[in-house]
């Protein structure tokens, strides 16, 4: 599917819940095929109305990340983190996006927050955050920061 086709698929505002679900499935398929621009077009058009906004926004942010559009990825990861109290993946991915932009101290703070807030319920995610922190600390000599 081309980008223009994806945009046409989502042109009709106010689609039914079943149609929105079908569009999400289509966007996920495009994402898995690495057709990130087409997936982003669908995600952007259904974002404001879809019932699981965080899931759609997370996938869209991931697609922006894969397109190396770090500014848009960061914007959407931050939005999820600010609007959801339970978003360890978004916080991890925000850290990675900041790291890719050379903003290692900010990335370290994201990873520290993952460890602090999510270690009990998401231990594997917290372990990945600790690993990322170790890498950043070795690269930049960044120690633990004050909790936000």
Short mmCIF file of C-alpha atoms in Angstrom, two decimals:
data_model
loop_
_atom_site.label_atom_id
_atom_site.label_comp_id
_atom_site.label_asym_id
_atom_site.label_seq_id
_atom_site.Cartn_x
_atom_site.Cartn_y
_atom_site.Cartn_z
CA UNK A 1 0.00 0.00 0.00
CA UNK A 2 1.29 3.42 -0.90
CA UNK A 3 1.16 6.48 1.33
CA UNK A 4 -1.61 8.12 -0.73
CA UNK A 5 -3.73 4.97 -0.42
CA UNK A 6 -3.19 4.88 3.35
CA UNK A 7 -4.23 8.51 3.64
CA UNK A 8 -7.31 7.84 1.52
CA UNK A 9 -8.23 4.89 3.77
CA UNK A 10 -8.48 7.21 6.74
CA UNK A 11 -9.95 10.31 5.11
CA UNK A 12 -13.48 9.64 6.29
CA UNK A 13 -13.72 11.13 9.77
CA UNK A 14 -15.97 9.46 12.27
CA UNK A 15 -15.57 5.90 11.07
CA UNK A 16 -17.23 3.15 13.06
CA UNK A 17 -15.42 1.28 15.81
CA UNK A 18 -15.14 -1.78 13.56
CA UNK A 19 -13.70 0.34 10.74
CA UNK A 20 -11.25 1.95 13.15
CA UNK A 21 -10.19 -1.51 14.35
CA UNK A 22 -9.65 -2.58 10.75
CA UNK A 23 -7.53 0.52 10.12
CA UNK A 24 -5.40 -0.24 13.17
CA UNK A 25 -4.84 -3.78 11.88
CA UNK A 26 -3.89 -2.36 8.48
CA UNK A 27 -1.51 0.14 10.08
CA UNK A 28 0.10 -2.65 12.13
CA UNK A 29 0.56 -4.71 8.96
CA UNK A 30 2.18 -1.79 7.19
CA UNK A 31 4.40 -1.21 10.22
CA UNK A 32 5.48 -4.86 10.28
CA UNK A 33 6.30 -4.57 6.57
CA UNK A 34 8.48 -1.56 7.43
CA UNK A 35 6.21 0.76 5.44
CA UNK A 36 6.45 3.34 8.19
CA UNK A 37 5.21 6.40 6.26
CA UNK A 38 1.95 4.64 5.33
CA UNK A 39 1.51 3.32 8.88
CA UNK A 40 2.14 6.81 10.29
CA UNK A 41 -0.50 8.28 7.96
CA UNK A 42 -3.12 5.89 9.30
CA UNK A 43 -2.06 6.25 12.94
CA UNK A 44 -2.15 10.05 12.69
CA UNK A 45 -5.63 10.04 11.21
CA UNK A 46 -7.18 7.77 13.82
CA UNK A 47 -5.17 8.90 16.84
CA UNK A 48 -7.67 11.40 18.21
CA UNK A 49 -10.65 9.06 18.04
CA UNK A 50 -9.36 5.54 18.65
CA UNK A 51 -10.26 4.04 22.03
CA UNK A 52 -6.72 2.82 22.80
CA UNK A 53 -4.97 6.07 22.05
CA UNK A 54 -1.76 5.14 23.88
CA UNK A 55 -1.27 1.98 21.83
CA UNK A 56 -1.80 3.87 18.56
CA UNK A 57 0.45 6.71 19.66
CA UNK A 58 3.18 4.28 20.80
CA UNK A 59 3.16 2.48 17.44
CA UNK A 60 3.18 5.83 15.62
CA UNK A 61 6.10 7.08 17.74
CA UNK A 62 7.96 3.84 17.02
CA UNK A 63 7.36 4.33 13.29
CA UNK A 64 8.72 7.89 13.51
CA UNK A 65 11.74 6.48 15.35
CA UNK A 66 12.36 3.92 12.60
CA UNK A 67 12.14 6.73 10.05
CA UNK A 68 14.80 8.56 12.12
CA UNK A 69 12.32 11.38 12.70
CA UNK A 70 13.45 11.69 16.30
CA UNK A 71 11.69 15.00 16.97
CA UNK A 72 8.26 13.52 16.21
CA UNK A 73 9.11 10.27 17.98
CA UNK A 74 10.14 12.24 21.06
CA UNK A 75 6.99 14.37 20.96
CA UNK A 76 4.72 11.32 20.94
CA UNK A 77 6.70 9.34 23.52
CA UNK A 78 6.61 12.36 25.84
CA UNK A 79 2.87 12.72 25.34
CA UNK A 80 2.29 9.09 26.34
CA UNK A 81 4.55 9.39 29.38
CA UNK A 82 2.77 12.58 30.48
CA UNK A 83 -0.76 11.21 30.00
CA UNK A 84 -0.30 7.67 31.31
CA UNK A 85 0.92 6.54 34.69
CA UNK A 86 1.79 3.11 33.31
CA UNK A 87 3.91 3.50 30.19
CA UNK A 88 7.28 1.79 30.69
CA UNK A 89 7.74 1.07 26.97
CA UNK A 90 7.15 4.69 26.03
CA UNK A 91 9.60 5.83 28.71
CA UNK A 92 12.22 3.32 27.54
CA UNK A 93 11.74 4.38 23.93
CA UNK A 94 11.90 8.05 24.91
CA UNK A 95 15.25 7.31 26.52
CA UNK A 96 16.49 5.60 23.37
CA UNK A 97 15.28 8.49 21.20
CA UNK A 98 17.09 11.00 23.41
CA UNK A 99 20.20 8.81 23.33
CA UNK A 100 20.11 8.73 19.52
CA UNK A 101 20.04 12.52 19.54
CA UNK A 102 23.12 12.66 21.76
CA UNK A 103 21.12 13.78 24.81
CA UNK A 104 22.58 11.13 27.09
CA UNK A 105 21.94 12.79 30.47
CA UNK A 106 18.23 13.11 29.60
CA UNK A 107 18.17 9.52 28.38
CA UNK A 108 19.77 8.41 31.65
CA UNK A 109 17.01 10.15 33.61
CA UNK A 110 14.38 8.24 31.60
CA UNK A 111 16.07 4.93 32.33
CA UNK A 112 16.44 5.80 36.01
CA UNK A 113 12.73 6.55 36.15
CA UNK A 114 11.91 3.20 34.53
CA UNK A 115 13.94 1.40 37.20
CA UNK A 116 12.43 3.47 40.01
CA UNK A 117 8.79 3.22 38.91
CA UNK A 118 8.48 -0.09 37.12
CA UNK A 119 11.01 -2.59 38.55
CA UNK A 120 8.40 -4.42 40.62
CA UNK A 121 5.84 -5.03 37.86
CA UNK A 122 8.06 -4.94 34.77
CA UNK A 123 11.36 -6.46 35.93
CA UNK A 124 12.61 -7.32 32.43
CA UNK A 125 12.02 -3.74 31.29
CA UNK A 126 13.76 -2.41 34.40
CA UNK A 127 16.71 -4.72 33.71
CA UNK A 128 16.99 -3.34 30.16
CA UNK A 129 16.88 0.18 31.63
CA UNK A 130 19.71 -0.71 34.04
CA UNK A 131 21.74 -2.06 31.14
CA UNK A 132 21.17 1.13 29.15
CA UNK A 133 22.14 3.20 32.18
CA UNK A 134 25.38 1.25 32.50
CA UNK A 135 26.23 1.96 28.88
CA UNK A 136 25.49 5.68 29.22
CA UNK A 137 27.46 5.93 32.45
CA UNK A 138 30.48 4.27 30.85
CA UNK A 139 30.23 6.57 27.85
CA UNK A 140 29.65 9.83 29.68
CA UNK A 141 30.47 9.29 33.35
CA UNK A 142 26.87 10.30 34.20
CA UNK A 143 26.01 9.27 37.74
CA UNK A 144 22.55 8.87 39.24
CA UNK A 145 20.55 12.05 38.96
CA UNK A 146 18.09 13.47 41.42
CA UNK A 147 14.64 11.96 41.03
CA UNK A 148 12.38 14.17 38.88
#
